[in-house]
Amino acid sequence: MYQNPAGGRSLTLPSESKDQPKSGRKIYNIAEPILGELEMSYVIDAMRSGWISSLGPYIGRFEDDFAASCQCKHGAATSNGTAALHLALVALGIGPGDEVIIPSLTFVATANAVIYTGATPVFVDSLPSTWCMDPAAIERAISPRTRGIIAVHLYGHPCEMDAVTKIASTRGIAVIEDAAQAHGAQYGNRRVGSLGDVGIFSFYGSKIITTGEGGMLVSNNPKLIERARFLRDHAMSADRPYWHPEVGYNYRMTNIQAAIGLAQIERIEEFLSRKRKLLNSYRQLLSGIDGLEFNPDVLPSRSSLWLVCILLPPGVPVADIAARLKEDGVDTRPFFHPMHELPPFKQFRAVHAEGDGCPVAERLARTGMVLPSSLNFIDEDIEFITSRFTHAFKAVKDSLCYSSA
Ligand SMILES: *Cc1c(COP(=O)(O)O)cnc(C)c1O
């Protein structure tokens, strides 16, 4: 079913595979990009042109093509996804004294970007159906100081965007989509990134489209993108060199990164269909295990299925299964810790639809496990991983039975 990807290259991400196996054994990584001849030819072209810094034709081409792939008119490429998120908030005028509502269950960058602006994050609980923020909890989290909502499409599944934008628009609150994990995902027949005031993406090595490091803001609002471009380049005046009317940032992307990105975006449909095949194979080969829940895939949305995720039955320790799999070279991850449990964010409000705290986010975080989801996997890889998983699951369950007997 799987073909060997172009070039047959398997590039491991150093940060994703620090613990090497005992003896030249294969490591099954959480994520690996596919980089082939197209990426290489664009990179070589960028090198030959001499434009290796943040000027050069690939940046504009990548911005245009990527924005178009999100059904947006404009894009502004950045040095990484966190920088894009920070710029989006600053460009919307969010700063000290403001509150920004975000899901508690997300990658830490979402919360950090709010802190960078001087605004206060307010955490909301997740929905069990999509693992994304619960609109009823957003309603409860709103205060007179609320200026923004960051809708995170967790593990690639779109948020309830109709409900989110409805809540926001009646109160003049901005909606930022954090689509860092959701390249190519659809909400109905609309692409994520185009559903709020501004969308942001990450092109880190583990994401669906990569430029090594990189990010992008997309929007149909030309003023907002123009402001992001100004701020990312030290806030330098367009018509007066070295005149900086305010404090800006260096959040630029290089032409070489954009060359990689341009090649990657041409192949996004291939990557998305590989991710879907991965999930289907896992589902099928693990169907013998009772009580496993896989990634949400709630119609009419189409998840990007960034990583294959499972929820283990309650009481089965994720860490024990992960430790056994690691011995077989199978790398897994727990889910993110809910933000309201992390030391820098404990002081902020966390709410669910009926009260304080985020019980759904906590349950998902405790029972969730991310399985290896490399774009390079072939059928035999998934067969190996699922057979080791089945073995580890049985062994851990048996040990639980003995210890409780
Ligand atoms: C990866 C990610 C980011 C940040 O992207 P970087 O490119 O690593 O800075 C932001 N939000 C979410 C949800 C992410 O997964």
XYZ file of C-alpha atoms in Angstrom, residues 85-265:
181
model
C 1.560 33.569 16.585
C 3.276 36.385 18.480
C 3.130 38.667 15.416
C -0.540 37.846 14.859
C -1.394 38.946 18.395
C 0.728 42.104 18.187
C -0.673 42.979 14.739
C -4.183 42.696 16.204
C -3.187 45.194 18.884
C -3.329 42.725 21.782
C -1.121 43.632 24.735
C -0.932 44.293 28.481
C -4.298 44.377 30.242
C -5.965 42.193 27.608
C -7.129 38.611 28.013
C -6.784 35.898 25.377
C -8.786 32.679 25.612
C -6.906 29.529 24.614
C -7.454 25.805 25.133
C -5.602 24.314 28.085
C -4.745 21.277 25.967
C -2.275 22.611 23.385
C 1.440 22.881 22.715
C 3.091 25.405 25.042
C 3.841 27.893 22.231
C 0.173 28.952 22.172
C 0.350 30.087 25.804
C 3.859 31.540 25.507
C 2.905 33.803 22.609
C 0.149 35.347 24.737
C 2.627 35.957 27.569
C 5.125 37.590 25.157
C 2.552 40.311 24.385
C 1.971 41.064 28.059
C -1.634 39.834 27.815
C -3.148 37.235 30.154
C -4.078 33.738 28.959
C -7.394 32.259 30.114
C -7.583 28.496 29.682
C -10.682 26.595 28.603
C -11.518 22.910 28.594
C -11.733 20.626 25.558
C -14.637 18.796 23.975
C -14.439 14.997 24.191
C -15.592 14.740 20.547
C -12.895 16.833 18.828
C -10.294 17.340 21.621
C -10.496 21.062 20.744
C -11.787 23.966 22.844
C -15.371 23.784 24.092
C -17.461 26.782 22.905
C -19.586 26.602 26.073
C -16.423 27.002 28.138
C -15.370 29.972 25.968
C -18.696 31.669 26.789
C -17.942 31.286 30.491
C -14.349 32.498 30.109
C -15.275 35.795 28.449
C -14.768 38.969 30.468
C -14.838 42.681 29.570
C -11.071 42.398 28.986
C -11.256 39.532 26.436
C -9.634 40.679 23.186
C -8.800 37.428 21.426
C -9.536 33.705 21.119
C -6.849 31.362 19.803
C -8.576 28.348 18.265
C -6.086 25.472 18.172
C -6.817 22.646 15.731
C -5.347 19.995 17.991
C -3.509 17.126 16.290
C -4.984 18.489 13.059
C -8.694 18.302 13.869
C -10.551 21.575 13.280
C -12.146 23.392 16.182
C -15.892 24.171 16.228
C -15.198 27.322 14.234
C -18.829 28.341 13.548
C -19.505 28.493 17.282
C -16.181 30.217 18.026
C -16.584 32.927 15.383
C -20.201 33.508 16.430
C -19.197 34.076 20.056
C -16.356 36.365 18.980
C -18.031 38.472 16.283
C -20.973 39.613 18.424
C -18.491 40.980 20.973
C -15.768 42.371 18.711
C -13.240 39.739 19.808
C -10.512 38.664 17.357
C -10.160 35.004 16.332
C -6.700 33.611 15.648
C -6.435 30.070 14.312
C -3.402 28.175 15.567
C -3.242 25.723 12.670
C 0.372 24.711 13.384
C -0.709 21.048 13.342
C -3.436 21.308 10.727
C -1.990 22.055 7.263
C -4.628 21.219 4.669
C -7.362 20.419 7.213
C -10.905 21.385 6.251
C -13.905 22.640 8.138
C -16.771 21.751 5.845
C -15.317 22.709 2.491
C -13.232 25.581 3.862
C -9.533 25.316 4.640
C -8.302 26.075 8.144
C -6.381 29.314 8.373
C -9.125 31.155 6.481
C -11.826 30.874 9.153
C -10.860 33.614 11.619
C -9.183 37.016 11.414
C -5.753 35.451 10.932
C -4.329 31.939 10.884
C -0.842 30.766 11.763
C 1.122 27.682 10.736
C 4.419 26.082 11.795
C 6.896 24.416 9.436
C 8.972 22.714 12.114
C 10.496 19.384 11.036
C 7.762 17.261 12.584
C 4.870 19.185 11.022
C 3.065 18.111 7.832
C 4.873 20.684 5.688
C 8.374 21.614 6.815
C 11.016 24.213 6.075
C 13.307 23.001 8.873
C 12.189 25.854 11.078
C 9.566 28.265 9.832
C 6.088 29.691 10.158
C 3.443 31.712 8.328
C 0.537 34.055 9.009
C -2.327 33.886 6.525
C -5.273 36.246 6.254
C -7.700 37.908 3.882
C -6.982 41.208 5.618
C -4.164 42.933 3.683
C -3.581 45.546 6.427
C -2.937 42.882 9.034
C -0.425 41.027 6.853
C 1.283 44.287 5.905
C 1.654 45.116 9.590
C 3.046 41.634 10.324
C 5.629 42.086 7.535
C 6.645 45.462 8.950
C 6.981 44.100 12.493
C 8.921 40.993 11.433
C 11.586 43.188 9.778
C 12.580 45.346 12.784
C 9.605 47.655 12.167
C 11.624 49.546 9.581
C 9.874 52.308 7.700
C 9.302 51.373 4.018
C 10.334 54.767 2.662
C 12.963 55.857 5.200
C 15.948 53.515 5.743
C 16.838 52.820 9.375
C 13.851 54.749 10.611
C 11.988 52.577 13.140
C 8.812 54.208 14.429
C 8.355 51.428 16.997
C 10.054 48.353 18.423
C 9.938 45.465 15.966
C 11.361 41.948 15.726
C 13.587 39.875 13.509
C 11.123 37.121 12.665
C 12.092 36.699 8.995
C 12.237 33.445 7.011
C 15.208 32.802 4.701
C 14.995 32.240 0.942
C 16.455 28.742 1.431
C 13.732 27.806 3.896
C 11.094 29.180 1.514
C 12.599 27.112 -1.342
C 12.028 23.952 0.703
C 8.527 25.116 1.609
C 7.554 25.840 -1.989
C 8.475 22.278 -2.976
C 6.653 20.857 0.049
C 3.396 22.709 -0.600
